[in-house]
Structure formats: structure tokens, C-alpha cells
Backbone as a chain_set.jsonl record, in Angstrom:
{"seq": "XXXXXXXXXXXXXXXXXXXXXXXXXXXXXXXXXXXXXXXXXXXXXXXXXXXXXXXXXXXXXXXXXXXXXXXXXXXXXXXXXXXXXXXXXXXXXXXXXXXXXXXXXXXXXXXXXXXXXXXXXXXXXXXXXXXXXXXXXXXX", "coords": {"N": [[-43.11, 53.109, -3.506], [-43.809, 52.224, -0.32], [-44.994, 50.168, 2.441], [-45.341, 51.036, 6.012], [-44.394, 48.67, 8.91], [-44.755, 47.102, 11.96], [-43.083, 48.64, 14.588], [-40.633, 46.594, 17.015], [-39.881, 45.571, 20.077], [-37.152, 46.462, 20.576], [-36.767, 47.486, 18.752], [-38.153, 50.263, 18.889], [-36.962, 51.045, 21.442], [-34.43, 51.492, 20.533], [-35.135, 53.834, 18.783], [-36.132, 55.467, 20.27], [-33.846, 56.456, 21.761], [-32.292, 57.165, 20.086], [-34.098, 59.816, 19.402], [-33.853, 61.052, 21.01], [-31.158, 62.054, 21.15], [-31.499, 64.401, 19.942], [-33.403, 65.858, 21.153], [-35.812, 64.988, 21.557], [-38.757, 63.769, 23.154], [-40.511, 61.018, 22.913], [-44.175, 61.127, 23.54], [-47.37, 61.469, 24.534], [-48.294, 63.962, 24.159], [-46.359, 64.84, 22.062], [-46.481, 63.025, 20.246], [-49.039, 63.768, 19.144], [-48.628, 66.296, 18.426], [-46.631, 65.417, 16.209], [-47.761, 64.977, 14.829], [-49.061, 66.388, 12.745], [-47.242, 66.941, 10.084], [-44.885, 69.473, 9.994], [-43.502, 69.688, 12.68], [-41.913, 66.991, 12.452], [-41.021, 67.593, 9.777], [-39.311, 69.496, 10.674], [-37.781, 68.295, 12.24], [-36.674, 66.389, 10.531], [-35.039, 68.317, 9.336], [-32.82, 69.017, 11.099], [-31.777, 66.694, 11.053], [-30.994, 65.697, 8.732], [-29.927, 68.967, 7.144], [-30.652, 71.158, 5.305], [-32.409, 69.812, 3.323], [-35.24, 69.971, 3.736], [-37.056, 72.365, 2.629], [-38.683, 74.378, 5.036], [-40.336, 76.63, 5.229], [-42.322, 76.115, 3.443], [-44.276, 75.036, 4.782], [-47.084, 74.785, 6.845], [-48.747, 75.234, 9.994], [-50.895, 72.838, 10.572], [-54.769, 72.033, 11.994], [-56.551, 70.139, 11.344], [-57.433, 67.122, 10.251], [-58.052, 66.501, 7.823], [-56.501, 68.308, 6.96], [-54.422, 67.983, 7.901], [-53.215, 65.936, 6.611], [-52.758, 66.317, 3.799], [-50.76, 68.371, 4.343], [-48.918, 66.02, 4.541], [-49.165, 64.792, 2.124], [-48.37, 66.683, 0.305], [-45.469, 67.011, 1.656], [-44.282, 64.511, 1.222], [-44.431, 64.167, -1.536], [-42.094, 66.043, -1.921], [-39.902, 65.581, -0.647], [-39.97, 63.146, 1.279], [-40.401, 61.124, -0.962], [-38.177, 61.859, -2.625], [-36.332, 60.93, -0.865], [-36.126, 58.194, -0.801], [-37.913, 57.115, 0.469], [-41.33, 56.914, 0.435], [-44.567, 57.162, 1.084], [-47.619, 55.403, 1.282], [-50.85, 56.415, 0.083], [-52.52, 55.856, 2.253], [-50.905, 55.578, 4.382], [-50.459, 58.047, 4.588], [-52.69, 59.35, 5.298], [-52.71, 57.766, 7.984], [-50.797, 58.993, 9.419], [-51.703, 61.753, 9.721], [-53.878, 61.189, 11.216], [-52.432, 60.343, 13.378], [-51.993, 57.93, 14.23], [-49.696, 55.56, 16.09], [-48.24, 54.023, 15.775], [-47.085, 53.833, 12.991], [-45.916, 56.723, 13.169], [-43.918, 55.975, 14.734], [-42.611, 53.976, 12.866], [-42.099, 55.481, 10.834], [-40.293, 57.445, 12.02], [-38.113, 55.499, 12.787], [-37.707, 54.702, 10.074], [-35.764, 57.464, 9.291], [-34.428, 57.474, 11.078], [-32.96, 55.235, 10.411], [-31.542, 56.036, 7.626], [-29.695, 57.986, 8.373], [-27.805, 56.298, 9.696], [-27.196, 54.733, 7.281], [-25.694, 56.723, 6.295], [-23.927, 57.473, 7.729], [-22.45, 54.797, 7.649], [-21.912, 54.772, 5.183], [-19.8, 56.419, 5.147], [-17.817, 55.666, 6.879], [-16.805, 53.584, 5.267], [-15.63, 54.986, 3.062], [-14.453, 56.752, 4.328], [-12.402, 54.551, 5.271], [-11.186, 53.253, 3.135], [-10.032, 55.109, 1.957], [-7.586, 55.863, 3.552], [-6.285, 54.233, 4.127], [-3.175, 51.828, 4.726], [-0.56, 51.995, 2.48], [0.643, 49.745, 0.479], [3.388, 47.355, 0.753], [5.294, 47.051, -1.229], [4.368, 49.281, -2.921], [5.52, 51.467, -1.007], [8.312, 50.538, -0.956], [8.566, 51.178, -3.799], [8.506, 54.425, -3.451], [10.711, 54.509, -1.86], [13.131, 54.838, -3.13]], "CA": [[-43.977, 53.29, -2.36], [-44.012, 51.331, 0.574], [-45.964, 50.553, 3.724], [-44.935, 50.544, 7.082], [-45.084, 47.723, 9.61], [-45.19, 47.758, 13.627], [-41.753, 47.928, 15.089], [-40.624, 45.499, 17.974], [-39.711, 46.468, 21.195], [-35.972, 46.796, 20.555], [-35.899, 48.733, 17.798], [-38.633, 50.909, 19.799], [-36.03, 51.024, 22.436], [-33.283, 52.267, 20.024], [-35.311, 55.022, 18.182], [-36.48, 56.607, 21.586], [-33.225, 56.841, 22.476], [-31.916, 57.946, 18.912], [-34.653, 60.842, 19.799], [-33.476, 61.933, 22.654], [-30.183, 62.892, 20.961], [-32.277, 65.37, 19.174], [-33.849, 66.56, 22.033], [-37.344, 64.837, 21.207], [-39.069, 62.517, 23.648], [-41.728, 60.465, 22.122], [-45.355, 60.74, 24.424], [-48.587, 61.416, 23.547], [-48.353, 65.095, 23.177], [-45.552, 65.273, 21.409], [-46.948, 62.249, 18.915], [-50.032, 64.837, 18.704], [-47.544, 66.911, 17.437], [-46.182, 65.18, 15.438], [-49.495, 64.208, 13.451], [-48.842, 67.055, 11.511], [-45.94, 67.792, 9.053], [-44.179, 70.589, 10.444], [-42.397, 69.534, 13.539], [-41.505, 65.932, 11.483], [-40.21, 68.232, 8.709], [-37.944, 70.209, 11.695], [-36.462, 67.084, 12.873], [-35.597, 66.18, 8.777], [-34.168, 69.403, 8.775], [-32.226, 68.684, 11.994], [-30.893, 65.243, 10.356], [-30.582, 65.858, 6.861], [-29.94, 70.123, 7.063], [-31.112, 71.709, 3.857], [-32.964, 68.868, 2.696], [-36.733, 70.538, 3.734], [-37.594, 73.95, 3.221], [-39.632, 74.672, 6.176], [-41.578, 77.814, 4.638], [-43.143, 75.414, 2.513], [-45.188, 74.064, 5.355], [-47.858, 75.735, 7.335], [-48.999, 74.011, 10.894], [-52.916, 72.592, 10.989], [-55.305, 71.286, 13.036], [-57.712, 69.551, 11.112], [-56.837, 65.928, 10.182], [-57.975, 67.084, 6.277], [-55.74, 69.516, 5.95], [-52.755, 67.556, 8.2], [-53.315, 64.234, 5.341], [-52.882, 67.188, 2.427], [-49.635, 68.563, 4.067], [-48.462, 65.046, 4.26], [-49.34, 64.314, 0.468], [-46.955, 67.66, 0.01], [-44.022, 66.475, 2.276], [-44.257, 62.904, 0.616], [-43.735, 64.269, -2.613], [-41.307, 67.146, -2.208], [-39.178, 65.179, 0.427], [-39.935, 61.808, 1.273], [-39.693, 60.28, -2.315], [-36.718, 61.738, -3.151], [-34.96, 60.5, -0.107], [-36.532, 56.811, -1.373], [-38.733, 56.534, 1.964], [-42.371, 57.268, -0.156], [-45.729, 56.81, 1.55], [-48.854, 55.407, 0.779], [-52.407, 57.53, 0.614], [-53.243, 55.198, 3.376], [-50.082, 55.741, 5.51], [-50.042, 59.362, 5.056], [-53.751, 59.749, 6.499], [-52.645, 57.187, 9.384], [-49.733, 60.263, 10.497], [-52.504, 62.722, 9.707], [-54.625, 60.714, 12.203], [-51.676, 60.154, 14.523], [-51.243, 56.592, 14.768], [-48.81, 55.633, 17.08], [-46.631, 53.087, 15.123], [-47.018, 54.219, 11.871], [-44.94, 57.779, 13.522], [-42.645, 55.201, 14.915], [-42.03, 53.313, 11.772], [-41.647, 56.999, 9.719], [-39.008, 57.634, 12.426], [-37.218, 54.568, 12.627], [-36.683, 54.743, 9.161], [-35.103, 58.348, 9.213], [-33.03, 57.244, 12.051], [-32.245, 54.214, 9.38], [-30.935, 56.807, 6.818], [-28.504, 58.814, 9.388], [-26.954, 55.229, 10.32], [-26.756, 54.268, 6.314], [-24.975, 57.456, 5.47], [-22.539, 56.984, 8.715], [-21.648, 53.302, 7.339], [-21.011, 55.036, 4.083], [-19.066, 57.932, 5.336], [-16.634, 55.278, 7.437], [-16.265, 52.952, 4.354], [-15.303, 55.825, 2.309], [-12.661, 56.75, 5.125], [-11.063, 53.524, 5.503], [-10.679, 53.309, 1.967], [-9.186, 56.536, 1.594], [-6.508, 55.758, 4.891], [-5.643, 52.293, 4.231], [-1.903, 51.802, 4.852], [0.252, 51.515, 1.186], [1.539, 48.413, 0.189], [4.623, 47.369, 0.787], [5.154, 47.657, -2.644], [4.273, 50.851, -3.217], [6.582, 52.146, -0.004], [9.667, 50.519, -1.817], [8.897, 52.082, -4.881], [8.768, 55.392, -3.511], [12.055, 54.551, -0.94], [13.923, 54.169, -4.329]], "C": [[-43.888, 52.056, -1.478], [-44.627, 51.13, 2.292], [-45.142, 50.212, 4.839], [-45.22, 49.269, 8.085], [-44.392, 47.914, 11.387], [-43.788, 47.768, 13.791], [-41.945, 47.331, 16.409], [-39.906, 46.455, 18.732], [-37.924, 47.111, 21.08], [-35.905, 47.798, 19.604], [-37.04, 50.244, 18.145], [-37.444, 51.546, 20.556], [-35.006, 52.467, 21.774], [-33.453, 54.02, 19.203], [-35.88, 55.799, 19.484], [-35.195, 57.317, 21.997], [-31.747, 57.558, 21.627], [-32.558, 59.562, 18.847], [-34.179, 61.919, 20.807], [-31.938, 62.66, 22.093], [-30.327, 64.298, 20.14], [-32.987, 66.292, 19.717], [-35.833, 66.28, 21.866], [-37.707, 63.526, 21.995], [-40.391, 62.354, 23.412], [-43.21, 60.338, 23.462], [-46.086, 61.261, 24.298], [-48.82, 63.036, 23.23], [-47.522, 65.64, 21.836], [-46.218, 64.533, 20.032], [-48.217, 62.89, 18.717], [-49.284, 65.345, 17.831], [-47.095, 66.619, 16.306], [-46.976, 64.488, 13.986], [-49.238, 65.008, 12.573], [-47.433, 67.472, 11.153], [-44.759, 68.827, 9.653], [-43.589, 70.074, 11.177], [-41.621, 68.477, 12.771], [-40.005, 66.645, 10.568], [-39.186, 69.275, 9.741], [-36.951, 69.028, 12.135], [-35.836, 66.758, 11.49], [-34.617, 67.294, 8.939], [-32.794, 69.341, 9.67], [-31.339, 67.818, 11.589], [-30.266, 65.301, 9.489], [-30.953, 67.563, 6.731], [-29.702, 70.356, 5.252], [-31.655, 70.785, 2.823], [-34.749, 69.329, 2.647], [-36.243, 71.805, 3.684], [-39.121, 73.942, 3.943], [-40.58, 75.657, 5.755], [-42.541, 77.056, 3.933], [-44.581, 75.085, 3.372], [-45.942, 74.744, 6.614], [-48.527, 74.723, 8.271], [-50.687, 73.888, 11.114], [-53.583, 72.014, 12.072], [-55.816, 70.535, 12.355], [-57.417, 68.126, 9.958], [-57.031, 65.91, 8.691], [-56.546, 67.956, 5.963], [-54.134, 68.461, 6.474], [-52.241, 66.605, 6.803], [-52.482, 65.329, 4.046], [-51.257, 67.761, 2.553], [-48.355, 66.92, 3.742], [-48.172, 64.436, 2.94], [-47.873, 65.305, 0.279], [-45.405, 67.487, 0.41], [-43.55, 65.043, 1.544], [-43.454, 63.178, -0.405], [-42.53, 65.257, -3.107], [-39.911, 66.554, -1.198], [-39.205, 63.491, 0.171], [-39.468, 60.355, 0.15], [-38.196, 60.756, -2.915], [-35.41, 61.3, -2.307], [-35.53, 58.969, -0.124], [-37.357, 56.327, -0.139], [-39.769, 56.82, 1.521], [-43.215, 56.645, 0.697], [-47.025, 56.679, 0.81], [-49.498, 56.554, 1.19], [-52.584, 56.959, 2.115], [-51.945, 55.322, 4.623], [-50.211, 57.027, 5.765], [-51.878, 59.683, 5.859], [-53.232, 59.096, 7.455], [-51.38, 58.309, 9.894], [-50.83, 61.035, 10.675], [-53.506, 61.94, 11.14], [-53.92, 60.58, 14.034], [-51.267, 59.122, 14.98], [-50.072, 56.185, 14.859], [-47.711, 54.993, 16.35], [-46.227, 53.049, 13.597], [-45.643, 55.485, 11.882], [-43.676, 56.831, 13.372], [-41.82, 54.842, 13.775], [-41.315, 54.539, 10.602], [-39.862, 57.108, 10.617], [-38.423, 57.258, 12.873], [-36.523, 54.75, 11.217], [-35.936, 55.741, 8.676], [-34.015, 58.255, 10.118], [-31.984, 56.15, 11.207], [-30.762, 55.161, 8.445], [-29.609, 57.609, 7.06], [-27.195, 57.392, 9.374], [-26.276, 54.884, 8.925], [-25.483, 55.514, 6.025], [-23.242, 57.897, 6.762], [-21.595, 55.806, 8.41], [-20.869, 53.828, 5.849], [-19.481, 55.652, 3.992], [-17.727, 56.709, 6.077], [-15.694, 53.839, 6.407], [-15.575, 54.076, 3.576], [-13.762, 56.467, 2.974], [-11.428, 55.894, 5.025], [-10.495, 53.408, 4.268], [-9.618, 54.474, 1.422], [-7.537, 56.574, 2.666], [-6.428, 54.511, 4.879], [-3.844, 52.741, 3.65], [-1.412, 51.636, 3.136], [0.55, 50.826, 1.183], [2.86, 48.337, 0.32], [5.381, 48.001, -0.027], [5.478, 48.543, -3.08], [5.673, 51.941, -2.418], [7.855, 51.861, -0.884], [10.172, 51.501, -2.434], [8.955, 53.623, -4.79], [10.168, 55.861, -2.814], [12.954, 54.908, -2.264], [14.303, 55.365, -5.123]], "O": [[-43.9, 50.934, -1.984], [-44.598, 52.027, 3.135], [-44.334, 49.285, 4.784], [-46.372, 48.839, 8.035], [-43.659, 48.826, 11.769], [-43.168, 46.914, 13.156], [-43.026, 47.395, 16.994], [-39.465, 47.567, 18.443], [-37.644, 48.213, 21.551], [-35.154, 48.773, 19.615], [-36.686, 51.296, 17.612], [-37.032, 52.636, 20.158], [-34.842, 53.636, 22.124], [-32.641, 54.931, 19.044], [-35.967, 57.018, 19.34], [-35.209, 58.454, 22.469], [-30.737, 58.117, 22.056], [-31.866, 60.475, 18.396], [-34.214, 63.109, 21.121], [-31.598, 63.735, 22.587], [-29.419, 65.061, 19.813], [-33.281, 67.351, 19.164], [-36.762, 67.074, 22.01], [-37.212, 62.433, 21.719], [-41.279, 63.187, 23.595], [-43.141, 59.403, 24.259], [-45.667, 62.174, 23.587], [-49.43, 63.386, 22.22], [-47.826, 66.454, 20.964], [-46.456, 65.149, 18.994], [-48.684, 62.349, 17.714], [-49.205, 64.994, 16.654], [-47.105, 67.428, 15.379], [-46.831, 63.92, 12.904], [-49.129, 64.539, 11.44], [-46.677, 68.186, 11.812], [-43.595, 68.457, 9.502], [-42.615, 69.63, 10.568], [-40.558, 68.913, 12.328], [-38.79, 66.45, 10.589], [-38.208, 69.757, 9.169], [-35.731, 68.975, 12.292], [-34.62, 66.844, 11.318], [-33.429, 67.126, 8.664], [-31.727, 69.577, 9.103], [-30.14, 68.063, 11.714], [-29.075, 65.009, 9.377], [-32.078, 67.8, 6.293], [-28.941, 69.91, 4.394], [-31.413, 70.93, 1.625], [-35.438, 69.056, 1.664], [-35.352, 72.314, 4.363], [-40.237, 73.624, 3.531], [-41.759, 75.4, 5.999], [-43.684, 77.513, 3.888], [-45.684, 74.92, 2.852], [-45.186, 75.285, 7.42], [-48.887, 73.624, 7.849], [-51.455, 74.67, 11.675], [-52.968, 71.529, 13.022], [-55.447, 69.503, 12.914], [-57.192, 68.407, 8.781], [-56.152, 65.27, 8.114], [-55.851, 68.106, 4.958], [-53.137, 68.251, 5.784], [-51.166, 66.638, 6.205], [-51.533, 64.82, 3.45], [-50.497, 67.774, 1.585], [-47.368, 66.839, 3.011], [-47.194, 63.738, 2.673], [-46.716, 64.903, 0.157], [-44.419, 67.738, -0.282], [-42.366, 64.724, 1.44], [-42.284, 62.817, -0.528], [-42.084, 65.323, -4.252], [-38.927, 67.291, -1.134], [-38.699, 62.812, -0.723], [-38.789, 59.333, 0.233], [-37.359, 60.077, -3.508], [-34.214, 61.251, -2.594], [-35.22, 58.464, 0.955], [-37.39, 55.13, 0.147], [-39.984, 57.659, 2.395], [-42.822, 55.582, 1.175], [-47.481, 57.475, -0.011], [-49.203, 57.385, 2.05], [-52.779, 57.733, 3.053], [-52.267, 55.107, 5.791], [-50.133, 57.408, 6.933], [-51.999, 60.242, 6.949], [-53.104, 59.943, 8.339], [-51.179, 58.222, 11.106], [-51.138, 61.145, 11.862], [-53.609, 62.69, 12.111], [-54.401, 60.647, 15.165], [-50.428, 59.032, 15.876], [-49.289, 56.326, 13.919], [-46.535, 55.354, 16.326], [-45.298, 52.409, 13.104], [-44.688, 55.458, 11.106], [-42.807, 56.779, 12.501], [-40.656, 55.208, 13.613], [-40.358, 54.438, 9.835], [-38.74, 56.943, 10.137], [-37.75, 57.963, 13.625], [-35.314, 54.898, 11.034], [-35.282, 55.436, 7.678], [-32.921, 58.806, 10.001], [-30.754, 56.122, 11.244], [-29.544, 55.019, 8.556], [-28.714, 57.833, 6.245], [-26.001, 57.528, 9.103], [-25.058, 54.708, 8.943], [-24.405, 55.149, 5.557], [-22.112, 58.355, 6.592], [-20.407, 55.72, 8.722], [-19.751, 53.508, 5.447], [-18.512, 55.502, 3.247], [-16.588, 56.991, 5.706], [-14.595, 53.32, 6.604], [-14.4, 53.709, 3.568], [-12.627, 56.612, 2.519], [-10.229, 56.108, 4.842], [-9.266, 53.452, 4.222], [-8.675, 54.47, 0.631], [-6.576, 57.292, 2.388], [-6.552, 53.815, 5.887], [-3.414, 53.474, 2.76], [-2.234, 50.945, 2.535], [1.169, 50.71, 2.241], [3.532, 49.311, -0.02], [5.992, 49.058, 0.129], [6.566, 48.815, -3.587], [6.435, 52.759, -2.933], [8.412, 52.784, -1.478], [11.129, 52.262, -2.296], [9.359, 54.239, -5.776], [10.712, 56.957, -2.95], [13.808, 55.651, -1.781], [14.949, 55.236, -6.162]]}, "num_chains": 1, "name": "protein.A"}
């Protein structure tokens, strides 16, 4: 488990505009929106496809019930992709606070970028030129 902390204006900057390739611009209705579970869990699904099932999750109003789907997304999602939330973070989405969202979806924009750095180590490794060496021994 771990808690979030405020982000700075740059990396602000970079997840607005990580959003936008998603078709999601961050302003105060949308971060209404996004108080509860459901849209959140559409953009996961968007990022990381077949990682949420969406049926699971039913859209509320009432900042009880948003906290409760949050507990549910935490533990059916969130911990197994190693991003876990406190009690006390998941009421502050359920409530809507502003940089708490941010910090949730900075670090899902984090996760996209880690599994891009993986994906181009895994390339180069795989397409790295043969050794001299090697060329000889197959000239031969």
C-alpha cells in the first residue's frame, strides 16, 4: 500500500497531455466524474485492455457508495497491478480530490511508459547485430 503525494507542475503538464491522447481532458466536470470508479476503470481498460471487467462496476452518486466501489477496484485491480490504495486515499477519489485523481493517473500513465521501456529493451535485445564471430562461423 502506498499513499499518494501532490504532483508538480511538470509532471501535471505531462499527464494532461498523456490524457488527451485518450481523448480525456482533465476539468472539474470531468474530475466529478471521475470521483467514481467507472469512468477511471474505462480509461484502465483503454490502457491496459482486458485488465478490468467493467460489468463488475455499477456508476453512483453518493460519496458512500463511490469509497465502497473504490475499496472493490483497489482490490480486484489496483493491487494486482502493484499501485494499492489506502482507506484514506480511496475515500479522497470518492470525495474527488483534485490531486489525489492526478497522482492515481500519473501513476497509470507511469505503468504504460514502464511497459514501453520494457517492450524496447526486449527488442533491442532480440535485433542486436551478431558478432563478428558468429558471422564467420556461419560464412564457413
Amino acid at each position: 500500500m502506498s499513499s499518494f503525494r501532490q504532483l508538480n507542475y511538470q509532471q501535471c503538464q505531462m499527464l494532461d497531455q498523456w490524457l488527451l491522447t485518450y481523448g480525456v481532458m482533465l476539468n472539474h466536470r470531468t474530475r466529478h466524474e471521475f470521483s467514481d470508479v467507472l469512468p477511471v476503470a474505462r480509461l484502465f481498460n483503454k490502457v491496459h485492455p482486458g485488465r478490468v471487467d467493467l460489468n463488475r462496476y455499477v456508476s453512483r452518486n453518493s460519496v458512500a457508495m463511490k469509497a465502497s466501489n473504490w475499496r472493490i477496484f483497489n482490490a480486484r485491480v489496483l493491487k494486482k497491478m502493484n499501485m494499492g490504495l489506502t482507506s484514506k486515499d480511496e475515500d479522497k477519489l470518492a470525495s474527488a480530490v483534485e490531486w489525489v485523481q492526478d497522482a492515481l493517473l500519473y501513476r497509470l500513465m507511469m505503468t504504460v511508459e514502464e511497459i514501453a521501456d520494457v517492450g524496447q529493451e526486449f527488442w533491442y535485445e532480440n535485433n542486436t547485430p551478431k558478432t563478428k564471430k558468429k558471422n564467420q562461423e556461419t560464412l564457413m
